[in-house]
Amino acid sequence: MNILKFFTAGSVDDGKSTLIGRLLYDTDSILADQLEALQQSNRKNDDGSIDLAILTDGLRAEREQGITIDVAYKYFQTEKRKFIIADTPGHIQYTRNMVTGASTAKLAIILIDSRNGVVEQTIRHSYLVSLLGIEHVVVCLNKMDMVGYSETVYNTIVDQYKKLAADLGLREVTFIPVSALKGDNVVNESENMTWYQGNSLLHFLETVDVEVGPSYNLARMPVQWVVRPQTDELHDYRGYAGRVLSGAFNVNDKVTVLPSGSSSVIARIEIFDQQPQVAYAGQSVTLHLKDNIDISRGDVLVNSDHLPQSSQLIEADLCWMDAKPLDESITYLLQHNSKVTKCKIREIVYKVDINTLEKQDAHDFKLNDIGRVILKTADQLAFDFYTENKANGAAILIDSRTNLTIAALMFRAVAD
Amino acid sequence: MSKYNLDYLDELEAEAIHILREVAGQFEKPALLFSGGKDSITLVRLAEKAFRPGKFPFPLVHIDTGHNFEETITYRDEMIERIGEKLIVGSVQESIDQGKVVEQKGKNASRNSLQTVTLLDTIALHGFDACIGGARRDEEKARAKERIFSVRDEFGQWDPKRQRPELWNIYNGKIHKGENVRVFPISNWTELDVWNYIKREQIALPSIYFAHNRDVITRNGQLMAASPFLNMDAEDVIEHKKVRFRTVGDMSCTAAVESDAYLLDDIISEISASKISERGARMDDKVSEAAMEDRKKGGYF
């Protein structure tokens, strides 16, 4: 059994919380004591049925205001798969929280209120999905009960969205007409929309192929920690511990250490008491090399035949996440996996109006702004382009005055 | 080679090891908070996988309420002996003796909330800059919102409105002097995942997790172990029942459930079929809808 992490984009008004509540409720994922709390709540739907949206409210302020402020993680499983839902806020002022929830997701559910069709918010959410390179997109046309379960309405919105998806370069898009409130096509297939030939949302989530087909060659492992017991019997033991970001390493593969450029051959792979022949993407391993070379935390081990990009000047998409705006005169810290280096923003190339997708000239970057920049780092970075290898193509910016994480970066090109 | 995908337990394990190694790499003086419960026992196993054959780059810290189940302390001491790592104990009794906290009175008195003061004092005394804990997001709705690297201010407080964005698998552990980070490597595990992992790894547990006979009283609909730490009066009727504990905390706030589960497989089927959440057996969460959120803001785990 494997795990699928997905996130939901939409607002309470679109029925996002109700949809998640419905998924949990109809898969029997809600326990008796939680259900009891739900039934005792004063919040009820107009027809007196329990308001499933309450299930996703976490913080006091969220309950008070009836909105989602921060990402909440929910867990459920069926016989086929385990699911982690990142329930992200939909309002524009919480764009950074959505980016946070989406950054680790493999699938996005975009919610559309079928009474309204594609609106500004849909464009914004879809843009973020394309920016973050989410592999699979499910568009749920919600509130079908309020448009008479109309096939015509469904077709009109699907056509609208397909145009948007083409503009954004979204490839894998699936459309499902649902009513989260009534439960149509969420877990159980709807009897009200016989014209719809597809599956329910849950069926799709259970069966969508999310196996990573990493380009086997893009073997990358940032060194997190050097294991050196320094005991008498393990005097020469020196293991490089880290998590394989992408690709795979085999025993006897030639590897290069970046940024130094020195190389060696993998002598042994350890996973605790096991010694496998191959270390795959996602595994936390300890590698041993044939030669004694200088390697420390922050260095990256890569397959010598398939080197990543290496540069100090990089063109990147940037999502600004701090209340204090971008200041081109400040030296920030850039963290790329386990590597931290100083960084300055050299140039703002453009900013994107995320409601209209227009690129604009810009001289500033404020909270929730997204656009393209050129940055310069103090050390060489060993990275891949985000489109080719997400795991090695992203970084964060830290303001060393406040230590806050202030931006998300996705590497797009080497700058001249 | 074709496509490759990790099994869910392998994926959760690899993620947790990655987080533990980030703690080792990013902090000067980390510590692993060990309660004797199954989640922190799982953390110890994960730390072995992350750092062996080397030593752990951190000591284990136990905040001892003095109201422990004896079985937990026995287990703790045997485990420390086996793994050969350092244990630091912070004592709630000492905090009481020093007048820093006052013992609660009345029928529902518990030392659970007093732990926070002892924890913060222990962190300050040893200068810990990161504390690894076994909290999981599926336990409770405030925990569902907390980051894996959760920054606490000088007073140990969690500010849910000022959480740092946590992007991809990149963890920002930068802090100012006096602050510390609580780190939760098994955030994404569910209760059932922990049990399945314990089974797969054949990890020994304190015996109170398994069905045994015990004197209990019924309090607010929950079965509480009869002990000198529980303020009992004439109304309380002691019964002898076959029970087990689903979570292990302070004796005065952890309720038992009636159970016939003697083996790990029994427990796994019991939990799979259970209709009550794990923290449903924690009196400390019954106080109000925001009980956990409020305690976290005050410095609790």
JSON list of N, CA and C in Angstrom, two decimals, chain A residues 23 33 47 49 56 60 82 84 115 121 126 140 148 161 182 188 194 205 208 234 277 291 296 299 308 313 322 328:
[
{"chain": "A", "resi": 23, "resn": "LEU", "atom": "N", "xyz": [-15.73, 13.30, 2.33]},
{"chain": "A", "resi": 23, "resn": "LEU", "atom": "CA", "xyz": [-14.78, 12.22, 2.05]},
{"chain": "A", "resi": 23, "resn": "LEU", "atom": "C", "xyz": [-14.52, 11.41, 3.32]},
{"chain": "A", "resi": 33, "resn": "ASP", "atom": "N", "xyz": [-16.43, 9.52, 18.98]},
{"chain": "A", "resi": 33, "resn": "ASP", "atom": "CA", "xyz": [-16.36, 10.69, 19.86]},
{"chain": "A", "resi": 33, "resn": "ASP", "atom": "C", "xyz": [-16.29, 11.99, 19.06]},
{"chain": "A", "resi": 47, "resn": "ASP", "atom": "N", "xyz": [-31.11, 22.21, 6.38]},
{"chain": "A", "resi": 47, "resn": "ASP", "atom": "CA", "xyz": [-32.09, 21.12, 6.54]},
{"chain": "A", "resi": 47, "resn": "ASP", "atom": "C", "xyz": [-31.90, 20.35, 7.85]},
{"chain": "A", "resi": 49, "resn": "SER", "atom": "N", "xyz": [-29.29, 18.74, 8.91]},
{"chain": "A", "resi": 49, "resn": "SER", "atom": "CA", "xyz": [-28.26, 17.69, 8.91]},
{"chain": "A", "resi": 49, "resn": "SER", "atom": "C", "xyz": [-26.95, 18.27, 9.46]},
{"chain": "A", "resi": 56, "resn": "THR", "atom": "N", "xyz": [-13.08, 20.15, 9.68]},
{"chain": "A", "resi": 56, "resn": "THR", "atom": "CA", "xyz": [-11.77, 20.64, 9.26]},
{"chain": "A", "resi": 56, "resn": "THR", "atom": "C", "xyz": [-11.36, 21.93, 9.97]},
{"chain": "A", "resi": 60, "resn": "ARG", "atom": "N", "xyz": [-8.96, 28.22, 17.02]},
{"chain": "A", "resi": 60, "resn": "ARG", "atom": "CA", "xyz": [-10.06, 29.00, 17.58]},
{"chain": "A", "resi": 60, "resn": "ARG", "atom": "C", "xyz": [-10.50, 30.11, 16.62]},
{"chain": "A", "resi": 82, "resn": "LYS", "atom": "N", "xyz": [-3.46, 4.88, 1.33]},
{"chain": "A", "resi": 82, "resn": "LYS", "atom": "CA", "xyz": [-3.50, 5.82, 2.46]},
{"chain": "A", "resi": 82, "resn": "LYS", "atom": "C", "xyz": [-3.48, 7.23, 1.89]},
{"chain": "A", "resi": 84, "resn": "ILE", "atom": "N", "xyz": [-3.18, 11.51, 2.61]},
{"chain": "A", "resi": 84, "resn": "ILE", "atom": "CA", "xyz": [-2.90, 12.67, 3.45]},
{"chain": "A", "resi": 84, "resn": "ILE", "atom": "C", "xyz": [-3.48, 13.87, 2.72]},
{"chain": "A", "resi": 115, "resn": "ARG", "atom": "N", "xyz": [-22.49, 26.99, -9.85]},
{"chain": "A", "resi": 115, "resn": "ARG", "atom": "CA", "xyz": [-23.37, 28.13, -10.13]},
{"chain": "A", "resi": 115, "resn": "ARG", "atom": "C", "xyz": [-22.58, 29.27, -10.74]},
{"chain": "A", "resi": 121, "resn": "GLN", "atom": "N", "xyz": [-10.76, 33.28, -8.73]},
{"chain": "A", "resi": 121, "resn": "GLN", "atom": "CA", "xyz": [-10.09, 32.39, -7.78]},
{"chain": "A", "resi": 121, "resn": "GLN", "atom": "C", "xyz": [-9.66, 31.08, -8.43]},
{"chain": "A", "resi": 126, "resn": "SER", "atom": "N", "xyz": [-5.39, 27.55, -10.11]},
{"chain": "A", "resi": 126, "resn": "SER", "atom": "CA", "xyz": [-4.85, 26.73, -11.19]},
{"chain": "A", "resi": 126, "resn": "SER", "atom": "C", "xyz": [-3.45, 27.20, -11.56]},
{"chain": "A", "resi": 140, "resn": "CYS", "atom": "N", "xyz": [-13.24, 19.47, -9.39]},
{"chain": "A", "resi": 140, "resn": "CYS", "atom": "CA", "xyz": [-14.55, 19.05, -8.90]},
{"chain": "A", "resi": 140, "resn": "CYS", "atom": "C", "xyz": [-15.55, 20.16, -9.12]},
{"chain": "A", "resi": 148, "resn": "GLY", "atom": "N", "xyz": [-29.51, 21.78, -10.66]},
{"chain": "A", "resi": 148, "resn": "GLY", "atom": "CA", "xyz": [-30.37, 20.73, -11.19]},
{"chain": "A", "resi": 148, "resn": "GLY", "atom": "C", "xyz": [-29.63, 19.57, -11.82]},
{"chain": "A", "resi": 161, "resn": "TYR", "atom": "N", "xyz": [-12.88, 25.56, -18.52]},
{"chain": "A", "resi": 161, "resn": "TYR", "atom": "CA", "xyz": [-11.67, 25.18, -17.79]},
{"chain": "A", "resi": 161, "resn": "TYR", "atom": "C", "xyz": [-10.60, 24.63, -18.72]},
{"chain": "A", "resi": 182, "resn": "LYS", "atom": "N", "xyz": [-24.69, 16.75, -0.67]},
{"chain": "A", "resi": 182, "resn": "LYS", "atom": "CA", "xyz": [-25.58, 15.58, -0.78]},
{"chain": "A", "resi": 182, "resn": "LYS", "atom": "C", "xyz": [-24.80, 14.28, -0.94]},
{"chain": "A", "resi": 188, "resn": "ASN", "atom": "N", "xyz": [-19.55, 7.83, -3.07]},
{"chain": "A", "resi": 188, "resn": "ASN", "atom": "CA", "xyz": [-20.51, 6.98, -3.76]},
{"chain": "A", "resi": 188, "resn": "ASN", "atom": "C", "xyz": [-20.91, 7.59, -5.10]},
{"chain": "A", "resi": 194, "resn": "THR", "atom": "N", "xyz": [-26.90, 10.43, -14.30]},
{"chain": "A", "resi": 194, "resn": "THR", "atom": "CA", "xyz": [-26.65, 9.22, -15.09]},
{"chain": "A", "resi": 194, "resn": "THR", "atom": "C", "xyz": [-25.88, 9.54, -16.37]},
{"chain": "A", "resi": 205, "resn": "LEU", "atom": "N", "xyz": [-9.13, 8.88, -6.75]},
{"chain": "A", "resi": 205, "resn": "LEU", "atom": "CA", "xyz": [-7.99, 9.04, -5.84]},
{"chain": "A", "resi": 205, "resn": "LEU", "atom": "C", "xyz": [-7.32, 7.70, -5.53]},
{"chain": "A", "resi": 208, "resn": "VAL", "atom": "N", "xyz": [-5.57, 6.55, -9.29]},
{"chain": "A", "resi": 208, "resn": "VAL", "atom": "CA", "xyz": [-4.68, 7.36, -10.12]},
{"chain": "A", "resi": 208, "resn": "VAL", "atom": "C", "xyz": [-3.23, 6.89, -9.93]},
{"chain": "A", "resi": 234, "resn": "LEU", "atom": "N", "xyz": [35.31, 0.23, 14.97]},
{"chain": "A", "resi": 234, "resn": "LEU", "atom": "CA", "xyz": [34.80, 0.92, 13.78]},
{"chain": "A", "resi": 234, "resn": "LEU", "atom": "C", "xyz": [35.63, 2.18, 13.53]},
{"chain": "A", "resi": 277, "resn": "GLN", "atom": "N", "xyz": [21.63, -3.39, -2.72]},
{"chain": "A", "resi": 277, "resn": "GLN", "atom": "CA", "xyz": [22.48, -3.06, -3.87]},
{"chain": "A", "resi": 277, "resn": "GLN", "atom": "C", "xyz": [22.10, -1.71, -4.48]},
{"chain": "A", "resi": 291, "resn": "ASP", "atom": "N", "xyz": [36.92, 5.90, -1.83]},
{"chain": "A", "resi": 291, "resn": "ASP", "atom": "CA", "xyz": [38.03, 6.80, -1.50]},
{"chain": "A", "resi": 291, "resn": "ASP", "atom": "C", "xyz": [37.67, 7.70, -0.33]},
{"chain": "A", "resi": 296, "resn": "SER", "atom": "N", "xyz": [31.16, 17.01, 3.59]},
{"chain": "A", "resi": 296, "resn": "SER", "atom": "CA", "xyz": [30.47, 17.39, 4.81]},
{"chain": "A", "resi": 296, "resn": "SER", "atom": "C", "xyz": [29.02, 17.77, 4.51]},
{"chain": "A", "resi": 299, "resn": "ASP", "atom": "N", "xyz": [26.96, 19.17, 1.17]},
{"chain": "A", "resi": 299, "resn": "ASP", "atom": "CA", "xyz": [27.44, 18.68, -0.12]},
{"chain": "A", "resi": 299, "resn": "ASP", "atom": "C", "xyz": [26.38, 17.75, -0.72]},
{"chain": "A", "resi": 308, "resn": "PRO", "atom": "N", "xyz": [24.17, 17.68, -12.33]},
{"chain": "A", "resi": 308, "resn": "PRO", "atom": "CA", "xyz": [23.14, 18.73, -12.33]},
{"chain": "A", "resi": 308, "resn": "PRO", "atom": "C", "xyz": [23.71, 20.05, -12.83]},
{"chain": "A", "resi": 313, "resn": "LEU", "atom": "N", "xyz": [24.45, 32.14, -10.42]},
{"chain": "A", "resi": 313, "resn": "LEU", "atom": "CA", "xyz": [23.45, 33.07, -10.95]},
{"chain": "A", "resi": 313, "resn": "LEU", "atom": "C", "xyz": [22.29, 32.25, -11.52]},
{"chain": "A", "resi": 322, "resn": "ASP", "atom": "N", "xyz": [6.52, 36.93, 3.15]},
{"chain": "A", "resi": 322, "resn": "ASP", "atom": "CA", "xyz": [6.74, 37.69, 4.38]},
{"chain": "A", "resi": 322, "resn": "ASP", "atom": "C", "xyz": [6.02, 39.03, 4.32]},
{"chain": "A", "resi": 328, "resn": "GLU", "atom": "N", "xyz": [16.17, 44.46, -2.29]},
{"chain": "A", "resi": 328, "resn": "GLU", "atom": "CA", "xyz": [17.29, 43.99, -3.11]},
{"chain": "A", "resi": 328, "resn": "GLU", "atom": "C", "xyz": [18.65, 44.34, -2.51]}
]
